[in-house]
Short mmCIF file of C-alpha atoms and ligand atoms in Angstrom, two decimals:
data_model
loop_
_atom_site.label_atom_id
_atom_site.label_comp_id
_atom_site.label_asym_id
_atom_site.label_seq_id
_atom_site.Cartn_x
_atom_site.Cartn_y
_atom_site.Cartn_z
CA MET A 228 129.28 84.63 -102.94
CA LYS A 229 129.53 86.86 -106.00
CA LYS A 230 127.87 84.18 -108.06
CA PHE A 231 125.04 83.88 -105.56
CA PHE A 232 124.54 87.62 -105.65
CA SER A 233 124.18 87.82 -109.43
CA TRP A 234 121.85 84.81 -109.30
CA PHE A 235 119.75 86.61 -106.72
CA LEU A 236 119.70 89.78 -108.82
CA GLY A 237 118.55 87.76 -111.82
CA ILE A 238 115.61 86.33 -109.91
CA LEU A 239 114.70 89.70 -108.45
CA PHE A 240 114.76 91.25 -111.92
CA THR A 241 112.54 88.48 -113.29
CA VAL A 242 110.03 88.97 -110.48
CA ILE A 243 109.94 92.73 -111.04
CA VAL A 244 109.37 92.29 -114.77
CA LEU A 245 106.64 89.73 -114.11
CA VAL A 246 104.83 91.90 -111.57
CA ALA A 247 105.08 94.96 -113.84
CA GLY A 248 103.75 92.85 -116.71
CA ILE A 249 100.77 91.59 -114.71
CA PHE A 250 100.04 95.11 -113.51
CA ALA A 251 100.19 96.51 -117.05
CA TYR A 252 97.96 93.67 -118.26
CA TRP A 253 95.31 94.46 -115.65
CA TYR A 254 95.62 98.18 -116.08
CA PHE A 255 95.50 98.39 -119.86
CA GLY A 256 93.23 95.40 -120.27
CA SER A 257 90.97 96.29 -117.38
CA THR A 258 88.35 97.81 -119.64
CA ASN A 259 88.28 94.88 -122.06
CA TYR A 260 85.48 92.65 -120.85
CA HIS A 261 86.82 89.63 -122.73
CA LEU A 262 89.92 89.77 -120.56
CA THR A 263 88.63 91.00 -117.23
CA GLY A 264 84.89 90.31 -117.10
CA VAL A 265 81.86 92.56 -116.63
CA PRO A 266 81.63 94.70 -113.49
CA VAL A 267 78.19 94.68 -111.87
CA LEU A 268 78.08 97.86 -109.79
CA ASN A 269 76.21 97.56 -106.51
CA TYR A 270 74.59 100.60 -104.88
CA HIS A 271 71.96 100.94 -102.15
CA GLN A 272 70.76 104.42 -101.10
CA VAL A 273 71.41 107.67 -102.93
CA ASN A 274 70.31 110.63 -100.78
CA ASN A 275 71.38 113.52 -98.52
CA ARG A 276 69.20 112.42 -95.60
CA TYR A 277 71.34 109.72 -94.01
CA GLU A 278 75.01 109.08 -93.38
CA THR A 279 75.02 105.31 -93.11
CA CYS A 280 77.35 102.83 -94.77
CA LEU A 281 74.61 102.21 -97.34
CA THR A 282 74.19 105.85 -98.34
CA MET A 283 75.81 107.72 -101.18
CA LYS A 284 75.30 111.43 -101.72
CA PRO A 285 73.52 112.32 -104.99
CA GLU A 286 76.40 114.62 -105.97
CA ASN A 287 78.89 111.77 -105.55
CA PHE A 288 76.64 109.41 -107.47
CA GLU A 289 76.36 111.98 -110.24
CA ALA A 290 80.15 112.42 -110.38
CA GLN A 291 80.47 108.65 -110.83
CA MET A 292 77.82 108.49 -113.57
CA LYS A 293 79.46 111.46 -115.32
CA TYR A 294 82.82 109.68 -115.15
CA LEU A 295 81.30 106.54 -116.68
CA HIS A 296 79.65 108.61 -119.39
CA ASP A 297 82.72 110.72 -120.21
CA ASN A 298 84.94 107.65 -120.33
CA ASP A 299 82.74 105.69 -122.73
CA TYR A 300 81.31 103.16 -120.33
CA HIS A 301 77.97 101.70 -121.34
CA SER A 302 75.26 100.45 -119.02
CA ILE A 303 73.94 97.12 -120.27
CA THR A 304 70.49 95.59 -119.92
CA GLN A 305 69.59 92.27 -118.30
CA GLU A 306 69.12 90.87 -121.79
CA GLN A 307 72.63 91.91 -122.83
CA PHE A 308 74.08 90.51 -119.61
CA ASP A 309 72.22 87.26 -120.20
CA ALA A 310 73.56 86.94 -123.77
CA TYR A 311 77.11 87.61 -122.52
CA MET A 312 76.82 85.02 -119.76
CA ARG A 313 75.56 82.44 -122.26
CA GLY A 314 78.57 83.23 -124.43
CA GLU A 315 76.44 84.78 -127.16
CA GLY A 316 76.33 88.23 -128.70
CA SER A 317 78.75 91.02 -128.07
CA LEU A 318 78.60 93.87 -125.60
CA PRO A 319 79.35 97.54 -126.13
CA ASP A 320 82.82 98.67 -125.03
CA ARG A 321 83.38 99.08 -121.29
CA PRO A 322 80.10 97.47 -120.19
CA VAL A 323 78.70 97.90 -116.68
CA LEU A 324 75.52 96.52 -115.16
CA ILE A 325 74.33 99.07 -112.60
CA THR A 326 72.32 97.59 -109.70
CA PHE A 327 70.64 98.81 -106.52
CA ASP A 328 69.56 96.66 -103.58
CA ASP A 329 66.48 97.02 -101.32
CA GLY A 330 64.31 99.36 -103.45
CA TYR A 331 64.75 102.67 -101.60
CA VAL A 332 62.50 105.55 -102.69
CA ASP A 333 65.63 107.64 -103.32
CA ASN A 334 66.48 105.36 -106.24
CA TYR A 335 63.46 106.98 -107.93
CA GLU A 336 64.04 110.49 -106.55
CA PHE A 337 67.78 110.79 -107.21
CA ALA A 338 69.50 107.83 -108.86
CA TYR A 339 67.04 107.29 -111.73
CA PRO A 340 66.97 110.94 -112.96
CA ILE A 341 70.78 111.16 -112.76
CA MET A 342 71.21 107.91 -114.68
CA LYS A 343 68.66 109.06 -117.23
CA LYS A 344 70.61 112.30 -117.74
CA TYR A 345 73.66 110.28 -118.80
CA GLY A 346 71.73 107.75 -120.85
CA PHE A 347 72.12 104.91 -118.35
CA ARG A 348 69.66 102.34 -117.08
CA GLY A 349 69.97 99.74 -114.35
CA THR A 350 68.37 97.05 -112.21
CA ILE A 351 66.71 97.57 -108.82
CA PHE A 352 66.29 94.54 -106.53
CA LEU A 353 63.00 94.85 -104.62
CA ILE A 354 61.90 93.55 -101.21
CA MET A 355 58.19 92.68 -101.34
CA ASN A 356 57.38 93.35 -97.66
CA LEU A 357 58.88 96.84 -97.83
CA MET A 358 57.19 98.02 -101.01
CA GLU A 359 55.00 101.10 -100.42
CA LYS A 360 56.47 101.51 -96.90
CA PRO A 361 57.97 104.89 -95.89
CA GLY A 362 61.41 105.26 -97.47
CA TYR A 363 60.77 102.59 -100.11
CA LEU A 364 59.50 102.55 -103.68
CA THR A 365 55.84 102.34 -104.59
CA TRP A 366 54.57 100.03 -107.32
CA ASN A 367 53.55 103.10 -109.34
CA MET A 368 57.17 104.32 -109.32
CA VAL A 369 58.32 100.84 -110.31
CA LYS A 370 55.88 100.73 -113.20
CA GLU A 371 56.86 104.20 -114.39
CA MET A 372 60.58 103.36 -114.33
CA SER A 373 59.98 99.93 -115.87
CA ASP A 374 58.13 101.49 -118.81
CA ASP A 375 61.14 103.78 -119.26
CA GLY A 376 63.74 101.02 -119.44
CA MET A 377 64.75 100.54 -115.82
CA GLU A 378 64.72 96.88 -114.83
CA PHE A 379 63.86 94.98 -111.69
CA GLY A 380 64.85 91.88 -109.83
CA SER A 381 63.87 90.09 -106.66
CA HIS A 382 65.45 90.73 -103.26
CA THR A 383 62.89 88.28 -101.82
CA ILE A 384 59.73 88.78 -99.75
CA SER A 385 61.17 89.36 -96.29
CA HIS A 386 64.86 90.25 -96.86
CA LYS A 387 65.83 87.55 -94.32
CA PRO A 388 68.83 85.49 -95.46
CA LEU A 389 67.53 82.61 -97.57
CA THR A 390 69.85 80.32 -95.63
CA SER A 391 67.65 80.89 -92.56
CA PHE A 392 64.63 79.14 -94.14
CA ASP A 393 63.82 75.51 -94.76
CA ARG A 394 63.27 74.40 -98.35
CA ASP A 395 59.56 75.30 -98.38
CA GLY A 396 60.30 78.72 -96.94
CA VAL A 397 62.98 79.35 -99.55
CA ARG A 398 60.59 78.33 -102.33
CA LYS A 399 57.93 80.72 -101.06
CA GLU A 400 60.39 83.65 -100.85
CA LEU A 401 61.65 82.97 -104.37
CA GLN A 402 58.45 82.14 -106.21
CA GLU A 403 56.12 84.72 -104.68
CA SER A 404 58.50 87.65 -105.13
CA LYS A 405 59.13 86.67 -108.76
CA ALA A 406 55.38 86.43 -109.47
CA MET A 407 54.62 89.77 -107.81
CA ILE A 408 57.28 91.66 -109.77
CA GLU A 409 56.18 90.07 -113.03
CA ALA A 410 52.53 90.95 -112.37
CA ARG A 411 53.38 94.59 -111.59
CA THR A 412 55.88 95.24 -114.40
CA GLY A 413 54.48 92.90 -117.03
CA LYS A 414 58.05 91.72 -117.65
CA VAL A 415 59.91 88.54 -116.82
CA CYS A 416 61.88 88.61 -113.56
CA ASN A 417 64.81 86.22 -113.64
CA PHE A 418 67.45 88.15 -111.71
CA ILE A 419 67.76 87.92 -107.93
CA ALA A 420 70.08 89.45 -105.34
CA PHE A 421 70.38 87.22 -102.26
CA PRO A 422 69.65 89.13 -99.00
CA GLU A 423 72.96 89.77 -97.23
CA GLY A 424 74.55 87.88 -100.11
CA LYS A 425 73.85 84.60 -98.28
CA PHE A 426 73.15 81.34 -100.06
CA ASN A 427 73.97 77.63 -99.92
CA ALA A 428 73.60 74.63 -102.24
CA MET A 429 69.88 74.22 -101.44
CA VAL A 430 69.20 77.93 -102.06
CA MET A 431 71.02 77.78 -105.40
CA GLU A 432 69.05 74.70 -106.44
CA GLU A 433 65.71 76.27 -105.53
CA THR A 434 66.65 79.57 -107.19
CA LYS A 435 67.18 77.68 -110.41
CA ASN A 436 63.96 75.67 -109.94
CA ALA A 437 61.99 78.88 -109.37
CA GLY A 438 63.02 80.05 -112.82
CA TYR A 439 65.73 82.56 -112.00
CA ASP A 440 68.71 82.66 -114.36
CA TYR A 441 71.12 84.73 -112.24
CA GLY A 442 71.78 85.12 -108.51
CA PHE A 443 73.96 87.96 -107.19
CA THR A 444 75.92 88.06 -103.96
CA VAL A 445 77.80 90.86 -102.18
CA GLU A 446 81.21 89.32 -102.88
CA THR A 447 83.61 91.62 -104.72
CA GLY A 448 84.63 90.81 -108.27
CA ARG A 449 83.60 90.77 -111.91
CA ASP A 450 81.54 88.24 -113.80
CA PHE A 451 82.63 85.84 -116.51
CA PRO A 452 80.50 83.47 -118.61
CA TRP A 453 82.11 80.47 -116.90
CA ASP A 454 81.22 81.67 -113.39
CA ASP A 455 78.45 79.88 -111.50
CA HIS A 456 75.33 81.82 -112.53
CA TYR A 457 73.95 81.63 -108.98
CA ASP A 458 77.08 82.93 -107.28
CA LEU A 459 77.82 86.17 -109.11
CA ASP A 460 80.13 88.85 -107.77
CA ARG A 461 79.51 92.57 -107.81
CA VAL A 462 81.59 95.70 -107.21
CA PRO A 463 80.29 97.40 -104.04
CA PHE A 464 79.89 101.20 -103.99
CA PHE A 465 77.85 101.64 -100.87
CA GLU A 466 80.29 102.14 -98.04
CA GLY A 467 79.34 105.71 -97.23
CA PRO A 468 81.93 108.21 -98.37
CA VAL A 469 83.63 106.30 -101.16
CA SER A 470 85.92 108.98 -102.60
CA PHE A 471 85.97 109.57 -106.31
CA LYS A 472 89.56 108.32 -106.49
CA HIS A 473 88.52 105.16 -104.71
CA PHE A 474 85.59 104.73 -107.08
CA ARG A 475 87.88 104.95 -110.10
CA PHE A 476 90.40 102.58 -108.58
CA ARG A 477 87.78 100.03 -107.61
CA LEU A 478 86.09 100.20 -111.00
CA THR A 479 89.35 99.78 -112.91
CA PHE A 480 90.87 97.13 -110.69
CA SER A 481 87.79 95.26 -109.51
CA ALA A 482 88.98 92.14 -111.29
CA PHE A 483 92.26 92.42 -109.43
CA SER A 484 91.07 93.72 -106.07
CA ALA A 485 88.65 90.80 -105.84
CA LEU A 486 91.67 88.57 -105.35
CA LEU A 487 92.78 90.64 -102.35
CA TRP A 488 89.26 90.65 -100.85
CA LYS A 489 88.99 86.90 -101.21
CA THR A 490 92.41 86.30 -99.72
CA HIS A 491 91.52 88.58 -96.83
CA ALA A 492 88.25 86.73 -96.22
CA TYR A 493 90.01 83.38 -96.46
CA PHE A 494 92.61 84.30 -93.84
CA ALA A 495 90.09 86.10 -91.60
CA ASN A 496 88.08 82.87 -91.48
CA MET A 497 90.61 80.89 -89.47
CA GLU A 498 91.70 81.71 -85.94
CA MET A 499 95.34 80.92 -86.71
CA THR A 500 95.59 83.16 -89.76
CA LYS A 501 93.40 86.01 -88.46
CA PRO A 502 96.35 88.31 -87.66
CA LEU A 503 97.61 87.80 -91.20
CA ALA A 504 94.30 88.98 -92.65
CA GLU A 505 94.84 92.42 -91.09
CA HIS A 506 97.78 92.96 -93.42
CA ILE A 507 95.85 92.19 -96.58
CA PRO A 508 94.11 95.32 -97.83
CA GLN A 509 90.51 95.34 -99.09
CA PRO A 510 90.69 97.99 -101.78
ZN1 LIG B 32 69.54 94.08 -99.08
#
């Protein structure tokens, strides 16, 4: 019995040391992109008008940009991201790619000036059918921001999930949106965010055929050069009142928390394991 007890203690000790080691690795290495990948931050609206799950208050957005600035994070361009994903070039320390989905007018009114103040730039994914509509960006705003270093990507023509179209429909959504953005900005558009994050093998194939180099989803995680370039994770910051503490935690541990999110989703998928999923946090 005594022998069993000391054996048990030995194993327990080993597990504790291992867990502490992994934690320290993630914590202290979490800002080294070689070890833990590049976080692609995903925002939607930045305004004081609405209180939806997509909306972040400008003051909260500013606090986050200030934190990034004060802690030596650097926003990277599409070109830098592309070089990293092809395994070429080197990034500045603590790189982040800042992205916005849907093309809300508040990206121009609030997010862009705040980012500019801290020396950051980012990518806005536009929906063609909503351009110039109330609450959304105009092409003049897009051109002005584009000339000043902001970048753009496609969020398709209609914003309907690409998985809901047949192959011809998918092609149209992909090709026409790409051509429109390129005509308006005078710059190549090879980044796309899939509406609702939905895609399948056919969508990925057509995305590549249409000339896009990168496709982003709404799955949580960071991106590594060896990831599928048409199934790229992001770090979501659009669930309404994300506290500053939560922002910092999610930014630092996004490589780690992705594992929990994926495990949660995996268990939530099957009837039998659904109750288990409730016990797995989604940080
Ligand atoms: Zn969207």
